[in-house]
Tab-separated table of C-alpha atoms and ligand atoms in Angstrom:
chain	number	residue	atom	x	y	z
A	1049	MET	CA	83.536	80.445	125.016
A	1050	ARG	CA	80.774	78.563	126.845
A	1051	LYS	CA	79.726	75.316	125.107
A	1052	TYR	CA	76.781	72.981	125.377
A	1053	PRO	CA	77.585	69.299	125.925
A	1054	PRO	CA	77.581	67.180	122.735
A	1055	VAL	CA	74.048	66.115	121.762
A	1056	THR	CA	75.085	62.477	122.182
A	1057	ALA	CA	75.782	63.149	125.894
A	1058	LEU	CA	72.294	64.528	126.592
A	1059	ASP	CA	69.176	62.561	127.451
A	1060	ALA	CA	65.839	63.684	125.978
A	1061	GLU	CA	64.929	65.916	128.911
A	1062	GLU	CA	68.353	67.631	129.007
A	1063	ARG	CA	68.347	68.108	125.249
A	1064	THR	CA	64.898	69.726	125.335
A	1065	ARG	CA	66.107	72.065	128.102
A	1066	VAL	CA	69.165	73.044	126.018
A	1067	VAL	CA	66.983	73.656	122.942
A	1068	ALA	CA	64.545	75.813	124.940
A	1069	GLU	CA	67.455	77.861	126.317
A	1070	ILE	CA	69.025	78.279	122.882
A	1071	PHE	CA	65.869	79.678	121.320
A	1072	ALA	CA	65.082	81.803	124.379
A	1073	THR	CA	68.450	83.519	123.871
A	1074	SER	CA	68.690	83.565	120.058
A	1075	HIS	CA	65.359	84.865	118.804
A	1076	THR	CA	66.412	88.498	118.205
A	1077	ARG	CA	69.139	87.553	115.712
A	1078	TYR	CA	67.649	84.240	114.526
A	1079	ASP	CA	66.453	85.367	111.066
A	1080	PHE	CA	69.596	87.352	110.281
A	1081	LEU	CA	71.938	84.500	111.246
A	1082	ASN	CA	69.781	81.881	109.547
A	1083	HIS	CA	70.023	83.730	106.239
A	1084	LEU	CA	73.722	84.549	106.698
A	1085	LEU	CA	74.874	81.050	107.653
A	1086	SER	CA	72.870	79.306	104.926
A	1087	LEU	CA	73.745	81.996	102.338
A	1088	ARG	CA	69.970	82.508	102.106
A	1089	ARG	CA	69.485	78.930	100.903
A	1090	ASP	CA	66.960	78.495	103.747
A	1091	VAL	CA	64.597	80.846	101.892
A	1092	GLY	CA	64.753	78.738	98.715
A	1093	TRP	CA	64.329	75.493	100.678
A	1094	ARG	CA	61.168	76.808	102.350
A	1095	ARG	CA	59.871	78.009	98.981
A	1096	PHE	CA	60.462	74.533	97.493
A	1097	THR	CA	58.553	73.034	100.430
A	1098	VAL	CA	55.624	75.423	100.048
A	1099	LYS	CA	55.280	74.609	96.345
A	1100	LYS	CA	54.877	70.896	97.189
A	1101	MET	CA	51.922	71.543	99.515
A	1102	ARG	CA	48.462	70.423	98.409
A	1103	PHE	CA	45.328	71.916	99.979
A	1104	ARG	CA	42.052	70.214	99.286
A	1105	GLY	CA	39.505	69.968	102.092
A	1106	THR	CA	40.259	71.949	105.243
A	1107	ARG	CA	42.599	74.449	103.582
A	1108	ARG	CA	44.539	74.533	106.828
A	1109	LEU	CA	48.286	74.241	107.341
A	1110	LEU	CA	50.107	73.354	110.540
A	1111	ASP	CA	53.596	74.867	110.728
A	1112	LEU	CA	55.173	72.940	113.571
A	1113	ALA	CA	58.157	74.512	115.381
A	1114	THR	CA	57.251	77.659	113.465
A	1115	GLY	CA	59.884	79.779	115.237
A	1116	THR	CA	59.718	83.242	113.675
A	1117	ALA	CA	56.994	82.007	111.285
A	1118	ASP	CA	58.971	82.043	108.024
A	1119	LEU	CA	57.370	78.873	106.615
A	1120	ALA	CA	53.903	79.991	107.742
A	1121	ILE	CA	54.369	83.373	106.043
A	1122	ALA	CA	55.753	81.866	102.821
A	1123	ALA	CA	52.784	79.464	102.617
A	1124	ALA	CA	50.162	82.102	103.450
A	1125	LEU	CA	51.528	84.397	100.742
A	1126	HIS	CA	51.682	81.585	98.170
A	1127	TYR	CA	48.185	80.217	98.907
A	1128	PRO	CA	45.841	83.148	99.635
A	1129	GLU	CA	42.936	80.748	100.379
A	1130	ILE	CA	44.556	78.919	103.339
A	1131	SER	CA	44.747	79.600	107.058
A	1132	VAL	CA	47.803	78.612	109.058
A	1133	SER	CA	48.434	77.552	112.656
A	1134	GLY	CA	52.031	78.031	113.769
A	1135	VAL	CA	53.126	76.164	116.908
A	1136	ASP	CA	56.295	76.641	118.929
A	1137	PHE	CA	57.261	76.284	122.573
A	1138	SER	CA	59.502	79.380	122.598
A	1139	PRO	CA	57.683	82.614	123.538
A	1140	GLY	CA	60.616	84.709	122.265
A	1141	MET	CA	60.572	83.135	118.793
A	1142	LEU	CA	56.769	83.469	118.624
A	1143	ALA	CA	56.964	87.156	119.601
A	1144	VAL	CA	59.293	87.865	116.663
A	1145	GLY	CA	56.987	85.826	114.398
A	1146	GLY	CA	53.946	87.763	115.627
A	1147	GLU	CA	55.595	91.095	114.746
A	1148	LYS	CA	56.422	89.839	111.243
A	1149	LEU	CA	52.825	88.712	110.709
A	1150	ALA	CA	51.473	92.076	111.847
A	1151	ARG	CA	53.821	93.936	109.471
A	1152	ARG	CA	52.485	91.825	106.578
A	1153	SER	CA	48.827	92.074	107.692
A	1154	LEU	CA	48.723	88.276	108.086
A	1155	SER	CA	47.749	88.074	111.773
A	1156	GLU	CA	44.179	87.015	110.936
A	1157	ARG	CA	45.144	84.168	108.602
A	1158	VAL	CA	48.167	82.943	110.551
A	1159	ARG	CA	47.580	82.196	114.229
A	1160	LEU	CA	50.482	81.374	116.546
A	1161	PHE	CA	50.183	78.979	119.482
A	1162	GLN	CA	52.654	78.283	122.258
A	1163	ALA	CA	52.659	74.498	122.644
A	1164	ASP	CA	54.875	71.426	122.685
A	1165	ALA	CA	55.281	69.423	119.481
A	1166	LEU	CA	54.718	66.268	121.510
A	1167	SER	CA	51.227	67.295	122.577
A	1168	LEU	CA	49.514	69.427	119.957
A	1169	PRO	CA	46.442	71.436	121.019
A	1170	PHE	CA	44.344	70.394	117.987
A	1171	PRO	CA	41.723	67.680	117.396
A	1172	ASP	CA	42.429	64.781	115.040
A	1173	CYS	CA	42.181	65.507	111.288
A	1174	THR	CA	42.412	69.311	111.534
A	1175	PHE	CA	44.896	70.085	108.735
A	1176	ASP	CA	45.403	69.266	105.053
A	1177	VAL	CA	49.142	69.646	105.560
A	1178	ALA	CA	51.389	69.391	108.629
A	1179	ALA	CA	54.917	70.664	108.004
A	1180	VAL	CA	58.020	71.280	110.067
A	1181	ALA	CA	61.066	73.238	108.871
A	1182	PHE	CA	64.377	72.879	110.710
A	1183	GLY	CA	62.532	71.898	113.872
A	1184	MET	CA	62.586	68.084	113.861
A	1185	ARG	CA	66.339	68.196	114.549
A	1186	ASN	CA	65.628	69.793	117.910
A	1187	ILE	CA	62.980	67.326	119.076
A	1188	PRO	CA	64.454	64.231	120.748
A	1189	ASP	CA	61.300	62.080	120.518
A	1190	LYS	CA	60.899	62.313	116.732
A	1191	LEU	CA	58.557	59.340	116.473
A	1192	ARG	CA	56.081	60.916	118.862
A	1193	ALA	CA	56.294	64.297	117.109
A	1194	LEU	CA	55.678	62.604	113.729
A	1195	GLY	CA	52.775	60.684	115.277
A	1196	GLU	CA	51.251	63.957	116.482
A	1197	MET	CA	51.677	65.510	113.031
A	1198	ALA	CA	49.944	62.502	111.467
A	1199	ARG	CA	47.153	62.568	114.062
A	1200	VAL	CA	46.174	66.171	113.346
A	1201	THR	CA	46.347	65.690	109.556
A	1202	VAL	CA	43.306	64.563	107.543
A	1203	PRO	CA	43.444	61.063	105.996
A	1204	GLY	CA	45.459	61.374	102.800
A	1205	GLY	CA	46.888	64.742	103.894
A	1206	GLN	CA	50.572	65.550	103.703
A	1207	VAL	CA	53.215	65.376	106.417
A	1208	MET	CA	56.370	67.268	105.445
A	1209	VAL	CA	59.756	67.464	107.139
A	1210	LEU	CA	62.364	69.945	105.854
A	1211	GLU	CA	65.631	69.400	107.658
A	1212	MET	CA	69.392	69.681	107.494
A	1213	THR	CA	71.471	66.588	108.039
A	1214	PHE	CA	75.014	65.549	107.251
A	1215	ALA	CA	74.385	63.678	103.996
A	1216	PRO	CA	75.852	65.967	101.329
A	1217	ALA	CA	76.978	64.921	97.857
A	1218	PRO	CA	80.365	63.132	98.239
A	1219	ALA	CA	82.190	65.877	96.288
A	1220	ILE	CA	81.395	68.513	98.923
A	1221	ARG	CA	81.562	66.322	102.041
A	1222	GLY	CA	84.947	67.553	103.272
A	1223	VAL	CA	84.242	71.217	102.601
A	1224	TYR	CA	80.815	71.006	104.228
A	1225	ARG	CA	82.215	69.304	107.322
A	1226	ALA	CA	84.835	72.050	107.676
A	1227	TYR	CA	82.218	74.751	107.123
A	1228	LEU	CA	79.883	73.333	109.756
A	1229	ASN	CA	82.419	72.625	112.460
A	1230	ARG	CA	84.998	75.395	111.996
A	1231	ILE	CA	83.746	78.282	109.874
A	1232	LEU	CA	80.082	78.497	110.913
A	1233	PRO	CA	80.732	78.987	114.673
A	1234	LEU	CA	83.351	81.682	113.893
A	1235	LEU	CA	81.048	83.445	111.421
A	1236	ALA	CA	78.163	83.478	113.903
A	1237	ALA	CA	80.153	84.490	117.015
A	1238	PRO	CA	80.326	88.280	116.449
A	1239	PHE	CA	76.554	88.517	115.843
A	1240	ALA	CA	75.084	85.866	118.123
A	1241	ALA	CA	73.599	86.771	121.508
A	1242	ASN	CA	74.388	83.200	122.568
A	1243	ALA	CA	77.451	82.061	120.591
A	1244	ALA	CA	77.308	78.565	122.121
A	1245	ALA	CA	74.117	77.979	120.131
A	1246	TYR	CA	76.234	77.975	117.003
A	1247	SER	CA	78.347	75.088	118.225
A	1248	TYR	CA	75.192	73.172	119.103
A	1249	LEU	CA	73.843	73.815	115.569
A	1250	PRO	CA	76.516	71.848	113.625
A	1251	ASP	CA	76.457	69.145	116.284
A	1252	SER	CA	72.694	68.740	115.879
A	1253	ILE	CA	73.015	68.634	112.077
A	1254	MET	CA	75.804	66.026	112.196
A	1255	HIS	CA	73.691	63.789	114.459
A	1256	PHE	CA	70.322	64.091	112.731
A	1257	PRO	CA	69.205	60.754	111.203
A	1258	PRO	CA	70.214	60.327	107.547
A	1259	PRO	CA	67.400	60.600	104.965
A	1260	GLU	CA	66.717	56.840	104.778
A	1261	ALA	CA	66.413	56.587	108.572
A	1262	LEU	CA	64.011	59.529	108.772
A	1263	ARG	CA	61.934	58.005	105.972
A	1264	ASP	CA	61.716	54.763	107.979
A	1265	LEU	CA	60.730	56.708	111.096
A	1266	MET	CA	57.945	58.449	109.175
A	1267	ARG	CA	56.691	55.038	108.028
A	1268	GLU	CA	56.793	53.800	111.617
A	1269	ALA	CA	54.621	56.788	112.564
A	1270	GLY	CA	52.002	55.577	110.054
A	1271	ILE	CA	52.919	58.013	107.287
A	1272	GLU	CA	52.757	56.363	103.879
A	1273	ARG	CA	54.272	56.837	100.418
A	1274	THR	CA	57.163	58.753	101.942
A	1275	ARG	CA	59.747	60.135	99.568
A	1276	TYR	CA	62.474	62.709	99.869
A	1277	ASP	CA	64.309	65.242	97.718
A	1278	ALA	CA	67.896	66.357	98.281
A	1279	LEU	CA	68.200	70.138	98.147
A	1280	SER	CA	71.387	72.058	97.290
A	1281	CYS	CA	73.544	68.927	96.846
A	1282	GLY	CA	72.127	67.314	99.963
A	1283	LEU	CA	72.634	70.177	102.429
A	1284	ALA	CA	68.942	69.865	103.251
A	1285	TYR	CA	66.269	67.256	102.590
A	1286	LEU	CA	62.539	67.569	102.136
A	1287	HIS	CA	60.552	64.486	103.174
A	1288	VAL	CA	56.919	64.218	102.112
A	1289	GLY	CA	54.451	61.470	102.978
A	1290	VAL	CA	50.697	61.076	103.271
A	1291	THR	CA	48.613	59.906	106.187
A	1292	ALA	CA	46.767	56.625	105.847
A	1293	GLY	CA	43.243	56.381	104.516
A	1294	GLY	CA	43.110	58.887	101.658
A	1295	ASN	CA	43.944	59.214	97.993
A	1296	SER	CA	45.634	62.601	97.709
A	1297	GLY	CA	49.149	62.668	96.270
A	1298	GLY	CA	52.270	63.375	98.257
A	1299	SER	CA	54.124	65.081	95.450
B	1175	LIG	C1	65.672	76.073	114.012
B	1175	LIG	S1	64.155	76.751	114.576
B	1175	LIG	C2	63.153	76.629	113.120
B	1175	LIG	C3	62.169	77.745	113.008
B	1175	LIG	C4	61.384	77.821	111.710
B	1175	LIG	N1	60.568	76.649	111.487
B	1175	LIG	C5	62.231	78.093	110.491
B	1175	LIG	O1	61.917	77.569	109.426
B	1175	LIG	O2	63.189	78.865	110.588
B	1175	LIG	C6	63.529	75.434	115.578
B	1175	LIG	C7	62.296	75.833	116.383
B	1175	LIG	O3	61.793	74.637	116.988
B	1175	LIG	C8	61.221	74.993	118.226
B	1175	LIG	N2	61.068	73.774	119.030
B	1175	LIG	C9	62.037	72.905	119.393
B	1175	LIG	N3	61.519	71.890	120.097
B	1175	LIG	C10	60.174	72.110	120.180
B	1175	LIG	C11	59.099	71.411	120.781
B	1175	LIG	N4	59.282	70.267	121.453
B	1175	LIG	N5	57.846	71.917	120.652
B	1175	LIG	C12	57.645	73.077	119.975
B	1175	LIG	N6	58.634	73.796	119.400
B	1175	LIG	C13	59.892	73.311	119.489
B	1175	LIG	C14	62.205	76.011	118.781
B	1175	LIG	O4	61.653	76.797	119.818
B	1175	LIG	C15	62.564	76.812	117.515
B	1175	LIG	O5	61.752	77.936	117.379
């Protein structure tokens, strides 16, 4: 089976190219495999994230690295008063997302944009909430992406990062490591259009910064009062912080 080089062997440009290729070749089966490989925990993690969102002034949400728009859809259904902008650089992922929005009659309230997370096509202070689900792992320059999220968020608005990293509860560490590195690629192989993507996936999870390091990075990007919750015994983490200059709560 073809394999991508380990993430530690790639510079930022190469890694971005690999990520773009992976999502250009995985979009048709992305939702199915996402639910299968996480035993549908991804749905609950997004729901948890949506419930933490607070809309006050603009009533606008940015869903960064929206992919097939699952977070955008969950938020739009939960908060009927908001509008959502979903951004992703993969046309294939956005096309699947667009079809899902049309099926749910959400195309008016949720707009999708093809753009790079490092250079968002929005003015400063556009959104009450800027969130990213399972996308930060794929962006090499995390500080710049967090800075962009903070820039487009109103003062006191929320910046949220939902992500998988290898920081599980100690009791499940061994099992989780075996699942990620041995079982997951085998489980995905018969269904995946690009099976190599499912060797990259555990590699990217294993090398994502641990929760404390991501919290520090968010602070460095000017995001304040950052805190995080461990989800499903630490298989995923939700980080929430607020941008400087406002009073709204981050929890
Ligand atoms: C694992 S998917 C997550 C999709 C979705 N947020 C979800 O909850 O399932 C990661 C997404 O990040 C996008 N992505 C990666 N790097 C990006 C970048 N620099 N700018 C915009 N999108 C990016 C990919 O195209 C892909 O759709």
